[in-house]
Amino acid sequence: MSLSINLGRVRNTVGTTSNYELTTEKFELTDELEVTKPVRISLMVTNNGRILELKGYINTEIEAKCHRCLEPVIIPINTVIEEELVYFADLRYVGDFSEVEVEEKFLVFDNDIFDLTDIFREYIISALPSRILCTEECRGLCVKCGQNLNIKNCDCNTEEIDPRLEILAKLIGTEEV
Ligand SMILES: [Zn+2]
Ligand SMILES: [Zn+2]
């Protein structure tokens, strides 16, 4: 799986624009995240002199697990991509940037065929909410028996454990080792 675009034509002529439509059924994210719809990517690259401006969007759907109850959660992804691309040999013309600044500001390519798979992956992952929940009210799993408390209650002693005591218990546990 690799999602590449050919920058050859747009790179050579200032003022031109190239459009790209990419689609893939399979896209590896992480072990916990699965793509459940084809990933569709539309891109427009414009040559503004030394810098190529890339704009576009990614559209797909991700299946993740609820952080509390571990049930699958479907998350639609519609995220905008914006990057500035610079050809490696042109770097010295775009400004006096340190290596770190270049990494922060630009995507540097040294071949007309530019693989953007990792960039797309980053955009998709950062488009996900930081806390994935099936519902805000999700009751999660029983810490003792693992019962999904959204489905039914269990018979475990549900007395709240004082979090401070829990930390203490953990500390004692560590000391015993
Ligand atoms: Zn849940
Ligand atoms: Zn239980």
Short mmCIF file of N, CA, C and O in Angstrom, two decimals, residues 35-147:
data_model
loop_
_atom_site.label_atom_id
_atom_site.label_comp_id
_atom_site.label_asym_id
_atom_site.label_seq_id
_atom_site.Cartn_x
_atom_site.Cartn_y
_atom_site.Cartn_z
N VAL A 35 -9.76 0.90 9.00
CA VAL A 35 -10.49 1.66 8.01
C VAL A 35 -11.68 0.81 7.55
O VAL A 35 -11.52 -0.34 7.18
N THR A 36 -12.89 1.38 7.63
CA THR A 36 -14.07 0.60 7.26
C THR A 36 -14.74 1.11 5.98
O THR A 36 -15.78 0.60 5.57
N LYS A 37 -14.18 2.14 5.38
CA LYS A 37 -14.64 2.63 4.08
C LYS A 37 -13.40 2.95 3.27
O LYS A 37 -12.36 3.28 3.85
N PRO A 38 -13.49 2.91 1.93
CA PRO A 38 -12.31 3.29 1.15
C PRO A 38 -11.82 4.69 1.54
O PRO A 38 -12.63 5.57 1.84
N VAL A 39 -10.51 4.86 1.55
CA VAL A 39 -9.93 6.16 1.84
C VAL A 39 -9.91 6.93 0.51
O VAL A 39 -9.33 6.45 -0.48
N ARG A 40 -10.59 8.07 0.48
CA ARG A 40 -10.61 8.91 -0.73
C ARG A 40 -9.88 10.21 -0.45
O ARG A 40 -10.18 10.89 0.53
N ILE A 41 -8.95 10.52 -1.33
CA ILE A 41 -8.13 11.71 -1.12
C ILE A 41 -8.17 12.55 -2.39
O ILE A 41 -7.93 12.04 -3.48
N SER A 42 -8.50 13.83 -2.24
CA SER A 42 -8.46 14.77 -3.36
C SER A 42 -7.39 15.80 -3.06
O SER A 42 -7.40 16.38 -1.97
N LEU A 43 -6.51 16.03 -4.00
CA LEU A 43 -5.42 16.97 -3.77
C LEU A 43 -5.29 17.94 -4.93
O LEU A 43 -5.59 17.59 -6.08
N MET A 44 -4.85 19.14 -4.60
CA MET A 44 -4.55 20.13 -5.62
C MET A 44 -3.17 20.69 -5.28
O MET A 44 -2.95 21.15 -4.16
N VAL A 45 -2.25 20.60 -6.21
CA VAL A 45 -0.91 21.12 -5.97
C VAL A 45 -0.65 22.27 -6.94
O VAL A 45 -0.80 22.12 -8.15
N THR A 46 -0.29 23.43 -6.37
CA THR A 46 -0.04 24.62 -7.18
C THR A 46 1.42 25.03 -7.05
O THR A 46 1.96 25.10 -5.94
N ASN A 47 2.04 25.30 -8.18
CA ASN A 47 3.44 25.72 -8.19
C ASN A 47 3.53 27.23 -8.02
O ASN A 47 3.18 28.00 -8.91
N ASN A 48 3.98 27.65 -6.84
CA ASN A 48 4.16 29.08 -6.56
C ASN A 48 5.63 29.48 -6.61
O ASN A 48 6.13 30.16 -5.74
N GLY A 49 6.33 29.00 -7.58
CA GLY A 49 7.76 29.29 -7.64
C GLY A 49 8.51 28.14 -7.00
O GLY A 49 8.37 27.01 -7.43
N ARG A 50 9.31 28.43 -5.97
CA ARG A 50 10.07 27.35 -5.34
C ARG A 50 9.20 26.45 -4.49
O ARG A 50 9.57 25.32 -4.18
N ILE A 51 8.08 26.98 -4.07
CA ILE A 51 7.21 26.22 -3.17
C ILE A 51 5.99 25.70 -3.90
O ILE A 51 5.35 26.43 -4.67
N LEU A 52 5.69 24.42 -3.68
CA LEU A 52 4.45 23.85 -4.21
C LEU A 52 3.45 23.81 -3.07
O LEU A 52 3.74 23.25 -2.01
N GLU A 53 2.29 24.40 -3.30
CA GLU A 53 1.27 24.40 -2.26
C GLU A 53 0.32 23.24 -2.47
O GLU A 53 -0.28 23.11 -3.54
N LEU A 54 0.18 22.43 -1.44
CA LEU A 54 -0.70 21.27 -1.53
C LEU A 54 -1.92 21.51 -0.64
O LEU A 54 -1.78 21.85 0.53
N LYS A 55 -3.09 21.37 -1.25
CA LYS A 55 -4.33 21.49 -0.49
C LYS A 55 -5.25 20.36 -0.89
O LYS A 55 -5.24 19.93 -2.04
N GLY A 56 -6.05 19.89 0.06
CA GLY A 56 -6.97 18.83 -0.30
C GLY A 56 -7.71 18.31 0.90
O GLY A 56 -7.72 18.94 1.95
N TYR A 57 -8.33 17.17 0.73
CA TYR A 57 -9.02 16.57 1.87
C TYR A 57 -9.01 15.05 1.80
O TYR A 57 -8.83 14.47 0.75
N ILE A 58 -9.18 14.46 2.96
CA ILE A 58 -9.23 13.01 3.11
C ILE A 58 -10.61 12.64 3.64
O ILE A 58 -11.10 13.28 4.56
N ASN A 59 -11.19 11.63 3.04
CA ASN A 59 -12.51 11.19 3.45
C ASN A 59 -12.48 9.68 3.65
O ASN A 59 -12.09 8.94 2.77
N THR A 60 -12.86 9.25 4.84
CA THR A 60 -12.96 7.81 5.10
C THR A 60 -13.78 7.58 6.37
O THR A 60 -14.47 8.50 6.84
N GLU A 61 -13.71 6.38 6.88
CA GLU A 61 -14.43 6.04 8.10
C GLU A 61 -13.55 5.07 8.88
O GLU A 61 -12.98 4.15 8.31
N ILE A 62 -13.46 5.29 10.17
CA ILE A 62 -12.55 4.50 11.01
C ILE A 62 -13.36 3.76 12.06
O ILE A 62 -14.29 4.32 12.63
N GLU A 63 -12.96 2.52 12.31
CA GLU A 63 -13.53 1.80 13.45
C GLU A 63 -12.48 1.75 14.55
O GLU A 63 -11.36 1.28 14.34
N ALA A 64 -12.86 2.28 15.71
CA ALA A 64 -11.96 2.27 16.87
C ALA A 64 -12.71 1.63 18.02
O ALA A 64 -13.88 1.28 17.90
N LYS A 65 -12.02 1.47 19.14
CA LYS A 65 -12.67 0.88 20.31
C LYS A 65 -12.97 1.96 21.33
O LYS A 65 -12.14 2.84 21.58
N CYS A 66 -14.15 1.87 21.95
CA CYS A 66 -14.50 2.79 23.03
C CYS A 66 -13.47 2.62 24.15
O CYS A 66 -13.16 1.50 24.55
N HIS A 67 -12.95 3.72 24.66
CA HIS A 67 -11.92 3.65 25.70
C HIS A 67 -12.44 3.01 26.98
O HIS A 67 -11.68 2.48 27.76
N ARG A 68 -13.75 3.11 27.21
CA ARG A 68 -14.29 2.58 28.46
C ARG A 68 -14.79 1.15 28.33
O ARG A 68 -14.51 0.31 29.16
N CYS A 69 -15.59 0.85 27.29
CA CYS A 69 -16.23 -0.47 27.23
C CYS A 69 -15.65 -1.36 26.13
O CYS A 69 -16.03 -2.52 26.02
N LEU A 70 -14.74 -0.81 25.31
CA LEU A 70 -14.05 -1.56 24.26
C LEU A 70 -14.95 -1.99 23.10
O LEU A 70 -14.51 -2.73 22.22
N GLU A 71 -16.19 -1.53 23.09
CA GLU A 71 -17.07 -1.84 21.95
C GLU A 71 -16.63 -0.99 20.75
O GLU A 71 -16.09 0.10 20.91
N PRO A 72 -16.86 -1.50 19.52
CA PRO A 72 -16.45 -0.73 18.34
C PRO A 72 -17.23 0.58 18.19
O PRO A 72 -18.41 0.64 18.49
N VAL A 73 -16.53 1.60 17.75
CA VAL A 73 -17.12 2.91 17.52
C VAL A 73 -16.73 3.33 16.10
O VAL A 73 -15.57 3.23 15.72
N ILE A 74 -17.72 3.77 15.32
CA ILE A 74 -17.45 4.21 13.95
C ILE A 74 -17.26 5.73 13.94
O ILE A 74 -18.09 6.47 14.46
N ILE A 75 -16.16 6.17 13.35
CA ILE A 75 -15.86 7.60 13.32
C ILE A 75 -15.64 8.06 11.87
O ILE A 75 -14.69 7.62 11.23
N PRO A 76 -16.55 8.88 11.34
CA PRO A 76 -16.32 9.40 9.99
C PRO A 76 -15.17 10.41 10.01
O PRO A 76 -15.04 11.20 10.95
N ILE A 77 -14.34 10.36 8.97
CA ILE A 77 -13.20 11.27 8.88
C ILE A 77 -13.38 12.15 7.64
O ILE A 77 -13.57 11.65 6.54
N ASN A 78 -13.37 13.45 7.86
CA ASN A 78 -13.37 14.42 6.75
C ASN A 78 -12.38 15.48 7.16
O ASN A 78 -12.72 16.39 7.89
N THR A 79 -11.17 15.35 6.70
CA THR A 79 -10.16 16.27 7.21
C THR A 79 -9.41 16.97 6.08
O THR A 79 -9.25 16.41 5.00
N VAL A 80 -9.04 18.20 6.34
CA VAL A 80 -8.39 19.04 5.34
C VAL A 80 -6.87 18.84 5.43
O VAL A 80 -6.33 18.73 6.52
N ILE A 81 -6.23 18.80 4.27
CA ILE A 81 -4.77 18.69 4.23
C ILE A 81 -4.22 20.00 3.68
O ILE A 81 -4.71 20.51 2.67
N GLU A 82 -3.21 20.51 4.35
CA GLU A 82 -2.52 21.69 3.82
C GLU A 82 -1.04 21.53 4.11
O GLU A 82 -0.64 21.38 5.26
N GLU A 83 -0.23 21.55 3.06
CA GLU A 83 1.22 21.40 3.23
C GLU A 83 1.93 22.24 2.19
O GLU A 83 1.36 22.59 1.16
N GLU A 84 3.17 22.57 2.49
CA GLU A 84 4.03 23.22 1.51
C GLU A 84 5.15 22.26 1.14
O GLU A 84 5.84 21.74 2.01
N LEU A 85 5.27 22.04 -0.15
CA LEU A 85 6.26 21.08 -0.65
C LEU A 85 7.42 21.83 -1.28
O LEU A 85 7.23 22.82 -1.99
N VAL A 86 8.62 21.34 -1.02
CA VAL A 86 9.81 21.93 -1.64
C VAL A 86 10.67 20.80 -2.18
O VAL A 86 10.89 19.79 -1.51
N TYR A 87 11.14 21.01 -3.41
CA TYR A 87 12.05 20.05 -4.00
C TYR A 87 13.39 20.18 -3.27
O TYR A 87 13.86 21.29 -2.99
N PHE A 88 13.99 19.05 -2.94
CA PHE A 88 15.21 19.03 -2.12
C PHE A 88 16.28 20.02 -2.62
O PHE A 88 16.84 20.80 -1.85
N ALA A 89 16.50 20.02 -3.93
CA ALA A 89 17.55 20.87 -4.49
C ALA A 89 17.19 22.36 -4.44
O ALA A 89 18.06 23.22 -4.58
N ASP A 90 15.91 22.66 -4.20
CA ASP A 90 15.47 24.06 -4.14
C ASP A 90 15.47 24.62 -2.72
O ASP A 90 15.21 25.80 -2.51
N LEU A 91 15.75 23.76 -1.75
CA LEU A 91 15.66 24.17 -0.35
C LEU A 91 16.45 25.43 -0.06
O LEU A 91 16.00 26.33 0.64
N ARG A 92 17.66 25.52 -0.61
CA ARG A 92 18.53 26.66 -0.30
C ARG A 92 17.98 27.97 -0.87
O ARG A 92 18.42 29.04 -0.48
N TYR A 93 17.01 27.87 -1.77
CA TYR A 93 16.45 29.11 -2.35
C TYR A 93 15.23 29.62 -1.57
O TYR A 93 14.83 30.76 -1.73
N VAL A 94 14.62 28.76 -0.77
CA VAL A 94 13.35 29.18 -0.15
C VAL A 94 13.55 30.02 1.11
O VAL A 94 12.62 30.66 1.59
N GLY A 95 14.74 30.05 1.65
CA GLY A 95 14.98 30.86 2.83
C GLY A 95 16.07 30.26 3.67
O GLY A 95 16.54 29.15 3.39
N ASP A 96 16.44 30.99 4.71
CA ASP A 96 17.54 30.56 5.56
C ASP A 96 16.96 29.80 6.76
O ASP A 96 16.82 30.36 7.84
N PHE A 97 16.60 28.56 6.54
CA PHE A 97 15.97 27.79 7.60
C PHE A 97 16.93 26.73 8.14
O PHE A 97 17.71 26.15 7.38
N SER A 98 16.82 26.48 9.44
CA SER A 98 17.59 25.37 10.02
C SER A 98 16.91 24.07 9.60
O SER A 98 15.78 24.06 9.12
N GLU A 99 17.60 22.96 9.84
CA GLU A 99 17.06 21.66 9.47
C GLU A 99 15.71 21.40 10.17
O GLU A 99 14.77 20.89 9.58
N VAL A 100 15.67 21.79 11.47
CA VAL A 100 14.45 21.59 12.26
C VAL A 100 13.31 22.43 11.69
O VAL A 100 12.18 21.96 11.54
N GLU A 101 13.61 23.68 11.35
CA GLU A 101 12.59 24.57 10.79
C GLU A 101 12.06 24.02 9.47
O GLU A 101 10.87 24.09 9.19
N VAL A 102 12.96 23.50 8.66
CA VAL A 102 12.55 22.93 7.37
C VAL A 102 11.59 21.77 7.61
O VAL A 102 10.54 21.68 6.98
N GLU A 103 11.92 20.92 8.58
CA GLU A 103 11.06 19.78 8.89
C GLU A 103 9.68 20.22 9.35
O GLU A 103 8.67 19.58 9.04
N GLU A 104 9.64 21.29 10.13
CA GLU A 104 8.36 21.79 10.64
C GLU A 104 7.53 22.44 9.54
O GLU A 104 6.32 22.33 9.52
N LYS A 105 8.20 23.14 8.65
CA LYS A 105 7.48 23.96 7.67
C LYS A 105 7.13 23.24 6.38
O LYS A 105 6.08 23.49 5.80
N PHE A 106 8.02 22.37 5.92
CA PHE A 106 7.86 21.84 4.56
C PHE A 106 7.87 20.32 4.52
O PHE A 106 8.44 19.66 5.39
N LEU A 107 7.27 19.81 3.44
CA LEU A 107 7.52 18.42 3.06
C LEU A 107 8.56 18.48 1.96
O LEU A 107 8.36 19.15 0.95
N VAL A 108 9.66 17.81 2.17
CA VAL A 108 10.75 17.87 1.20
C VAL A 108 10.73 16.60 0.35
O VAL A 108 10.66 15.50 0.88
N PHE A 109 10.75 16.77 -0.96
CA PHE A 109 10.78 15.61 -1.85
C PHE A 109 11.99 15.70 -2.77
O PHE A 109 12.46 16.80 -3.08
N ASP A 110 12.54 14.55 -3.14
CA ASP A 110 13.71 14.60 -4.03
C ASP A 110 13.49 13.72 -5.25
O ASP A 110 14.42 13.39 -5.97
N ASN A 111 12.22 13.36 -5.45
CA ASN A 111 11.88 12.54 -6.60
C ASN A 111 10.50 13.00 -7.07
O ASN A 111 9.67 13.37 -6.24
N ASP A 112 10.24 12.98 -8.36
CA ASP A 112 8.93 13.43 -8.84
C ASP A 112 7.80 12.59 -8.28
O ASP A 112 6.69 13.08 -8.06
N ILE A 113 8.06 11.31 -8.08
CA ILE A 113 7.05 10.44 -7.46
C ILE A 113 7.19 10.59 -5.95
O ILE A 113 8.21 10.21 -5.36
N PHE A 114 6.17 11.16 -5.34
CA PHE A 114 6.25 11.49 -3.92
C PHE A 114 5.22 10.67 -3.15
O PHE A 114 4.02 10.78 -3.39
N ASP A 115 5.71 9.84 -2.25
CA ASP A 115 4.85 8.96 -1.47
C ASP A 115 4.32 9.72 -0.26
O ASP A 115 5.09 10.12 0.62
N LEU A 116 3.00 9.88 -0.20
CA LEU A 116 2.40 10.65 0.89
C LEU A 116 1.67 9.77 1.92
O LEU A 116 0.97 10.28 2.79
N THR A 117 1.87 8.46 1.82
CA THR A 117 1.14 7.54 2.70
C THR A 117 1.28 7.92 4.18
O THR A 117 0.28 7.98 4.91
N ASP A 118 2.51 8.16 4.62
CA ASP A 118 2.73 8.47 6.05
C ASP A 118 2.06 9.79 6.44
O ASP A 118 1.55 9.93 7.55
N ILE A 119 2.08 10.74 5.52
CA ILE A 119 1.46 12.05 5.79
C ILE A 119 -0.06 11.87 5.95
O ILE A 119 -0.66 12.39 6.87
N PHE A 120 -0.66 11.08 5.04
CA PHE A 120 -2.10 10.84 5.13
C PHE A 120 -2.44 10.14 6.45
O PHE A 120 -3.44 10.45 7.09
N ARG A 121 -1.60 9.18 6.84
CA ARG A 121 -1.83 8.45 8.10
C ARG A 121 -1.84 9.43 9.27
O ARG A 121 -2.71 9.39 10.13
N GLU A 122 -0.87 10.32 9.30
CA GLU A 122 -0.80 11.32 10.38
C GLU A 122 -2.06 12.18 10.42
O GLU A 122 -2.60 12.46 11.49
N TYR A 123 -2.51 12.61 9.25
CA TYR A 123 -3.71 13.46 9.19
C TYR A 123 -4.94 12.69 9.70
O TYR A 123 -5.75 13.25 10.43
N ILE A 124 -5.06 11.44 9.30
CA ILE A 124 -6.24 10.66 9.72
C ILE A 124 -6.21 10.47 11.24
O ILE A 124 -7.21 10.70 11.93
N ILE A 125 -5.06 10.10 11.78
CA ILE A 125 -4.97 9.84 13.22
C ILE A 125 -5.20 11.12 14.02
O ILE A 125 -5.90 11.11 15.02
N SER A 126 -4.66 12.24 13.52
CA SER A 126 -4.85 13.47 14.30
C SER A 126 -6.28 14.02 14.15
O SER A 126 -6.68 14.90 14.90
N ALA A 127 -7.04 13.49 13.18
CA ALA A 127 -8.44 13.91 13.04
C ALA A 127 -9.36 13.19 14.02
O ALA A 127 -10.52 13.57 14.20
N LEU A 128 -8.84 12.15 14.66
CA LEU A 128 -9.67 11.39 15.61
C LEU A 128 -9.79 12.17 16.92
O LEU A 128 -8.87 12.88 17.31
N PRO A 129 -10.93 12.01 17.61
CA PRO A 129 -11.04 12.67 18.92
C PRO A 129 -10.01 12.08 19.88
O PRO A 129 -9.65 10.91 19.76
N SER A 130 -9.54 12.89 20.85
CA SER A 130 -8.50 12.40 21.75
C SER A 130 -9.04 11.32 22.68
O SER A 130 -8.32 10.46 23.15
N ARG A 131 -10.35 11.38 22.96
CA ARG A 131 -10.96 10.37 23.83
C ARG A 131 -12.12 9.75 23.06
O ARG A 131 -13.12 10.42 22.81
N ILE A 132 -11.97 8.50 22.66
CA ILE A 132 -13.00 7.86 21.85
C ILE A 132 -13.97 7.14 22.77
O ILE A 132 -13.60 6.26 23.54
N LEU A 133 -15.24 7.55 22.73
CA LEU A 133 -16.27 6.94 23.56
C LEU A 133 -17.46 6.57 22.69
O LEU A 133 -17.80 7.29 21.75
N CYS A 134 -18.13 5.43 23.01
CA CYS A 134 -19.32 5.04 22.25
C CYS A 134 -20.43 6.06 22.51
O CYS A 134 -21.13 6.47 21.59
N THR A 135 -20.58 6.47 23.77
CA THR A 135 -21.45 7.60 24.13
C THR A 135 -20.78 8.28 25.31
O THR A 135 -20.00 7.66 26.03
N GLU A 136 -21.11 9.54 25.53
CA GLU A 136 -20.53 10.27 26.66
C GLU A 136 -20.88 9.59 27.98
O GLU A 136 -20.15 9.67 28.95
N GLU A 137 -22.04 8.89 28.00
CA GLU A 137 -22.53 8.29 29.24
C GLU A 137 -22.04 6.85 29.41
O GLU A 137 -22.49 6.16 30.32
N CYS A 138 -21.17 6.39 28.53
CA CYS A 138 -20.73 4.99 28.59
C CYS A 138 -20.29 4.63 30.01
O CYS A 138 -19.51 5.34 30.62
N ARG A 139 -20.81 3.50 30.53
CA ARG A 139 -20.50 3.10 31.90
C ARG A 139 -19.29 2.18 31.98
O ARG A 139 -18.87 1.78 33.07
N GLY A 140 -18.79 1.78 30.82
CA GLY A 140 -17.56 0.99 30.81
C GLY A 140 -17.74 -0.43 31.30
O GLY A 140 -18.85 -0.96 31.34
N LEU A 141 -16.62 -1.05 31.65
CA LEU A 141 -16.63 -2.45 32.09
C LEU A 141 -16.44 -2.50 33.60
O LEU A 141 -15.75 -1.67 34.17
N CYS A 142 -17.03 -3.51 34.21
CA CYS A 142 -16.79 -3.73 35.64
C CYS A 142 -15.32 -4.08 35.83
O CYS A 142 -14.77 -4.93 35.11
N VAL A 143 -14.66 -3.41 36.78
CA VAL A 143 -13.22 -3.66 36.97
C VAL A 143 -12.96 -5.05 37.54
O VAL A 143 -11.85 -5.56 37.44
N LYS A 144 -14.00 -5.65 38.12
CA LYS A 144 -13.78 -6.98 38.73
C LYS A 144 -14.07 -8.11 37.75
O LYS A 144 -13.27 -9.01 37.57
N CYS A 145 -15.27 -8.09 37.13
CA CYS A 145 -15.67 -9.25 36.30
C CYS A 145 -15.65 -8.95 34.81
O CYS A 145 -15.82 -9.85 34.00
N GLY A 146 -15.47 -7.69 34.44
CA GLY A 146 -15.39 -7.36 33.03
C GLY A 146 -16.73 -7.21 32.33
O GLY A 146 -16.79 -6.99 31.13
N GLN A 147 -17.83 -7.32 33.08
CA GLN A 147 -19.16 -7.14 32.48
C GLN A 147 -19.29 -5.74 31.86
O GLN A 147 -18.89 -4.75 32.48
#
